[in-house]
mmCIF file of C-alpha atoms in Angstrom:
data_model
loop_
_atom_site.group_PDB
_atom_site.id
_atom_site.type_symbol
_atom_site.label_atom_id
_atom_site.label_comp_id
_atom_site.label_asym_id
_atom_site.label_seq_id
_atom_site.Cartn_x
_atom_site.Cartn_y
_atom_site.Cartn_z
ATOM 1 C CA UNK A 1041 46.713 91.634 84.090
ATOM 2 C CA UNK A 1042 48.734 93.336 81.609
ATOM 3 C CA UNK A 1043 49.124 89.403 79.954
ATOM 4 C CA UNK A 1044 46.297 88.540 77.904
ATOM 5 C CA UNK A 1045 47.713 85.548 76.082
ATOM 6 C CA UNK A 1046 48.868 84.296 79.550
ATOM 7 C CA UNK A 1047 45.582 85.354 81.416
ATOM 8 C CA UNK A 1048 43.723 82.609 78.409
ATOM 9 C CA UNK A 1049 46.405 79.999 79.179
ATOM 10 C CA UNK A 1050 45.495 80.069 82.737
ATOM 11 C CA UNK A 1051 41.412 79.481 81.647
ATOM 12 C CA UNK A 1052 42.559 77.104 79.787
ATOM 13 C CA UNK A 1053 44.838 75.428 82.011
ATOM 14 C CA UNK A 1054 43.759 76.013 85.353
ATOM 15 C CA UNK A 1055 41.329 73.747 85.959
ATOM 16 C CA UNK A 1056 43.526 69.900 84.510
ATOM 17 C CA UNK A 1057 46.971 71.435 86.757
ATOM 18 C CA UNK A 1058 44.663 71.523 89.810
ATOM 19 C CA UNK A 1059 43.453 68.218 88.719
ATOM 20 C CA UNK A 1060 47.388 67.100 88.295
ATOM 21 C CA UNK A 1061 48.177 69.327 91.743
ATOM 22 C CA UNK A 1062 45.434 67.127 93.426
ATOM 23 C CA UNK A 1063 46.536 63.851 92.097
ATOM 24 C CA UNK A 1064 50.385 64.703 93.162
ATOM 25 C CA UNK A 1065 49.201 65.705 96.391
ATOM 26 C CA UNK A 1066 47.453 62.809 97.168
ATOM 27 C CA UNK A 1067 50.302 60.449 95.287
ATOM 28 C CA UNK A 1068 52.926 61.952 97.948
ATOM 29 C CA UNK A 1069 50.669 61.909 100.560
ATOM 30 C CA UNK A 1070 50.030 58.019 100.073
ATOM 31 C CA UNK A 1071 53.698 57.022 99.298
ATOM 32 C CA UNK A 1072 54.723 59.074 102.667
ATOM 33 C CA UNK A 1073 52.389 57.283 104.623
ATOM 34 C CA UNK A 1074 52.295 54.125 103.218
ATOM 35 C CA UNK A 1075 55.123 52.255 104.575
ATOM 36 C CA UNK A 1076 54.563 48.737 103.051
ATOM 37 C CA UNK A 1077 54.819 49.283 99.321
ATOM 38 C CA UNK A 1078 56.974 47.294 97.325
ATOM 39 C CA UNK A 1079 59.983 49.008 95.780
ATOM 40 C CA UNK A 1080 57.928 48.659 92.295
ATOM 41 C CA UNK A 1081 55.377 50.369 93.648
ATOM 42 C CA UNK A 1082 57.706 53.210 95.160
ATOM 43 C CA UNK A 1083 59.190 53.802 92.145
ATOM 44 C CA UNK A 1084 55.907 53.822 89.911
ATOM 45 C CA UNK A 1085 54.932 56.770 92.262
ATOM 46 C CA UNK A 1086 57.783 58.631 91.953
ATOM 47 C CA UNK A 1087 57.180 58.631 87.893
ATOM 48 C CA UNK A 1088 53.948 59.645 88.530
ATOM 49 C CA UNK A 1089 55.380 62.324 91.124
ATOM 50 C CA UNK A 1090 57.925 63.037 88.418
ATOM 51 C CA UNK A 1091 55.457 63.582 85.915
ATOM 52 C CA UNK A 1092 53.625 65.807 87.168
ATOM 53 C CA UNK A 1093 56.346 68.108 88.630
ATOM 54 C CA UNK A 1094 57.326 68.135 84.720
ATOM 55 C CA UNK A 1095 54.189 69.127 83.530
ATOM 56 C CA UNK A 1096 53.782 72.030 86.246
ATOM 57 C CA UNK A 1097 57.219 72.784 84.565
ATOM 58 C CA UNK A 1098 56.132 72.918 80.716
ATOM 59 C CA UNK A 1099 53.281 75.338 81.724
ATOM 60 C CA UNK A 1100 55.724 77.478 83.445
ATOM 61 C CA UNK A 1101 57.877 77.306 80.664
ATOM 62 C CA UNK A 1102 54.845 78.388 78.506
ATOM 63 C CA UNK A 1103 53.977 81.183 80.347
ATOM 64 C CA UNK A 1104 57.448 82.746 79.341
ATOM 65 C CA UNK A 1105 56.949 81.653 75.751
ATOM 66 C CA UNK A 1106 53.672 83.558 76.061
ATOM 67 C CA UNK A 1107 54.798 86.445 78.394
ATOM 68 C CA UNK A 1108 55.585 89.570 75.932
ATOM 69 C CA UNK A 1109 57.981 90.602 78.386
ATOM 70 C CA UNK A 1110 59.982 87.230 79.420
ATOM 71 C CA UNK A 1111 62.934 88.926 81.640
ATOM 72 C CA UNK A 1112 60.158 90.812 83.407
ATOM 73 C CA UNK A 1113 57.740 87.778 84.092
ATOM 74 C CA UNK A 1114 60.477 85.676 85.034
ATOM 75 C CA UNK A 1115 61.966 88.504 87.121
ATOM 76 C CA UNK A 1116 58.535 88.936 88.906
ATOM 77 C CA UNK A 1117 58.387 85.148 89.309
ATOM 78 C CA UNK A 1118 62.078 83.893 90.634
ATOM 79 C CA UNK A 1119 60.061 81.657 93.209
ATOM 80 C CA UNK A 1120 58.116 79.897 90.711
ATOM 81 C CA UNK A 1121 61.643 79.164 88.753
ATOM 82 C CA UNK A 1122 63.004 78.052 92.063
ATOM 83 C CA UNK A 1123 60.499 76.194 93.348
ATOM 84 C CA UNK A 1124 60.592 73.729 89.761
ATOM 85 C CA UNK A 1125 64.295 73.504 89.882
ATOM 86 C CA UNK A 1126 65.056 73.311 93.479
ATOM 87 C CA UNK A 1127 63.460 69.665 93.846
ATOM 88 C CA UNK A 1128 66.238 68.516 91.413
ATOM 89 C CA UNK A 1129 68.655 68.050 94.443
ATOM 90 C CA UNK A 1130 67.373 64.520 96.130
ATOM 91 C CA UNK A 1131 67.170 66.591 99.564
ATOM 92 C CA UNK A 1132 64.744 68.806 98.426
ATOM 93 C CA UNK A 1133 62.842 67.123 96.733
ATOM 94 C CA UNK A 1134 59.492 67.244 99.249
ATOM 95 C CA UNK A 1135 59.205 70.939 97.796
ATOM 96 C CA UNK A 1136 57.830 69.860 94.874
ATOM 97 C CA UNK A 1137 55.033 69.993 96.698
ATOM 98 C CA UNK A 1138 54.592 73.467 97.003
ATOM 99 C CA UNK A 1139 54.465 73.714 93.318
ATOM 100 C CA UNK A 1140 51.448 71.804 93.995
ATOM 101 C CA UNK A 1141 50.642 74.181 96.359
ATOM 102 C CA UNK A 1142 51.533 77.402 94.391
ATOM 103 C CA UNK A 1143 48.713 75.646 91.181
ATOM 104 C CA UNK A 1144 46.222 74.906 93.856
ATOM 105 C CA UNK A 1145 46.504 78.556 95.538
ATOM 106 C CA UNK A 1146 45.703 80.091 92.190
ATOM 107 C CA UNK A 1147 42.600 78.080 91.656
ATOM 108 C CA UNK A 1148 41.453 78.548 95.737
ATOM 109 C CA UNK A 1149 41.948 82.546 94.710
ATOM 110 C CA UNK A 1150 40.166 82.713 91.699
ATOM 111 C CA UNK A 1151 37.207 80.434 93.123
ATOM 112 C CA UNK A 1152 36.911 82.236 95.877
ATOM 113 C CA UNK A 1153 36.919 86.090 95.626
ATOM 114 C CA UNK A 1154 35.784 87.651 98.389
ATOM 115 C CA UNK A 1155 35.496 84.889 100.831
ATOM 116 C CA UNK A 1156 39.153 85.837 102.355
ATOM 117 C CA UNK A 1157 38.406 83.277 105.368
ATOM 118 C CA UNK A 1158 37.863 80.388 103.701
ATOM 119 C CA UNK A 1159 40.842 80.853 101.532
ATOM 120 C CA UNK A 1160 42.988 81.757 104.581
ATOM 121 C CA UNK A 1161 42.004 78.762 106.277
ATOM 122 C CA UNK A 1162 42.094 76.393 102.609
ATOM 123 C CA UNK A 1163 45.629 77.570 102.180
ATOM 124 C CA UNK A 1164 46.845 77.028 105.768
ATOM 125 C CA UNK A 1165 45.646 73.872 106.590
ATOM 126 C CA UNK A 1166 46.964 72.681 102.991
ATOM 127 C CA UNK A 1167 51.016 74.075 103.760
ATOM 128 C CA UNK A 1168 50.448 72.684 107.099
ATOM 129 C CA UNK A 1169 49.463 69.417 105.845
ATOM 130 C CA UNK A 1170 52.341 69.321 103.432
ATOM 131 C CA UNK A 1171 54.225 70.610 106.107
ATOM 132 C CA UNK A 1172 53.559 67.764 108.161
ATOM 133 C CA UNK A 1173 54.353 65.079 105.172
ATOM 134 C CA UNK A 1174 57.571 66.624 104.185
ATOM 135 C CA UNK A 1175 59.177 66.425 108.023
ATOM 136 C CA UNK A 1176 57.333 63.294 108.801
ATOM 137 C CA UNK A 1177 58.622 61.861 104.686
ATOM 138 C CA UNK A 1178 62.720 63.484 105.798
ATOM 139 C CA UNK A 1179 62.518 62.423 109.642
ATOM 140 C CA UNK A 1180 61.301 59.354 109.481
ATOM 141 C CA UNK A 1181 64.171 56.702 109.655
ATOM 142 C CA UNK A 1182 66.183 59.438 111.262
ATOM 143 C CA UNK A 1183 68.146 57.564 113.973
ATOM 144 C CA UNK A 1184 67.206 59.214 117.331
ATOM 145 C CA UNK A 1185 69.438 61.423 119.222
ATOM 146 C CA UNK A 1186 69.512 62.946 122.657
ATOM 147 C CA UNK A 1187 70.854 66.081 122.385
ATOM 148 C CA UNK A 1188 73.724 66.745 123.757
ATOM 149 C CA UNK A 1189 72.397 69.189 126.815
ATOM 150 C CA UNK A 1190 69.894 66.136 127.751
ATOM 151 C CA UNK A 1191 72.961 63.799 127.771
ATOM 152 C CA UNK A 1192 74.914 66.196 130.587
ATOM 153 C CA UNK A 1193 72.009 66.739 132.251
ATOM 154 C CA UNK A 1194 71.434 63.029 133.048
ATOM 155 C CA UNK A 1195 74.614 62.225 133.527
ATOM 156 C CA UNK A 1196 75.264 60.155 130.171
ATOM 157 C CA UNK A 1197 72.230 57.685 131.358
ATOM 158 C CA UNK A 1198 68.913 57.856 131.282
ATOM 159 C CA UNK A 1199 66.519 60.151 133.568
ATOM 160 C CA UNK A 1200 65.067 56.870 135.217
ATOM 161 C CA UNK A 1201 69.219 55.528 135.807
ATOM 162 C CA UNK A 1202 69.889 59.490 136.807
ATOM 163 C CA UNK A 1203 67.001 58.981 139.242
ATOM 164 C CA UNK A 1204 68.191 55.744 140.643
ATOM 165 C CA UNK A 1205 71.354 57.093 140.995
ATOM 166 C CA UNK A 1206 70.085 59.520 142.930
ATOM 167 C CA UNK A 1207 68.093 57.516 145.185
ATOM 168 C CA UNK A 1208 71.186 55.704 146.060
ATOM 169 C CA UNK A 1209 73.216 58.862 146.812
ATOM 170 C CA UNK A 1210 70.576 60.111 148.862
ATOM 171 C CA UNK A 1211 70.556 56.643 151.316
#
């Protein structure tokens, strides 16, 4: 790496963002699946969230204070930057997660040189996990639809009326 002063902030770092990338993780994961809490309870875990999405942002933000060449390392990391401001919009906001995803990849690479399998596996069972919360977390009290090809094919009914109805033609 041809960034000391950012290659010591990452031993210094590395290990209390995982810690923070771990605690989001499992803070999201919980108010996703937890469908009972209280709005006070909601909205203490989305400071917590909110924390910790800011304090994966400071240590960005460091990086380029400690980067000798800022327009470069911010040039060679435009998905970082997007990934922390992104969220911002309300939509969006389950990609916050893969800022958590982006610390905990860094940690899973350095830990485990060499062992390419594990990693490959760690890394895509953890974006299909988050996957899995962020469509279940923007789905979820999505009124359901028929499409629209489903709706012709029956008829405007249902397949059990369509097949009743076609029971009757057929007498």
């Amino acid at each position: 790496m041809d960034e000391p002063r950012i290659a010591a902030w990452d031993r210094r770092v590395d290990r209390p963002l995982t810690g923070l990338a771990v605690v989001f993780l499992a803070v999201y994961t919980w108010q996703v699946l937890q469908r009972s809490l209280s709005p006070g309870a909601h909205e203490a875990l989305d400071v917590v969230l909110t924390v910790v999405w800011v304090l994966l942002g400071v240590d960005y933000l460091v990086r380029i204070a400690l980067a000798r060449r800022r327009r470069r390392y911010v040039g060679t990391h435009v998905l970082d930057l997007l990934i922390l401001l992104l969220p911002v919009l309300r939509p969006l906001r389950a990609l916050r997660v893969v800022t958590v995803i982006g610390v905990l990849n860094r940690q899973l690479r350095d830990d485990f040189r060499g062992r390419v399998a594990v990693y490959v596996v760690g890394t895509v069972t953890l974006v299909g996990f988050v996957s899995a919360l962020g469509v279940l977390d923007a789905e979820r009290d999505a009124p359901a639809r028929r499409s629209r090809r489903s709706a012709r094919r029956c008829g405007g009914r249902s397949p059990r009326s369509r097949r009743s109805a076609t029971a009757t033609a057929i007498r």
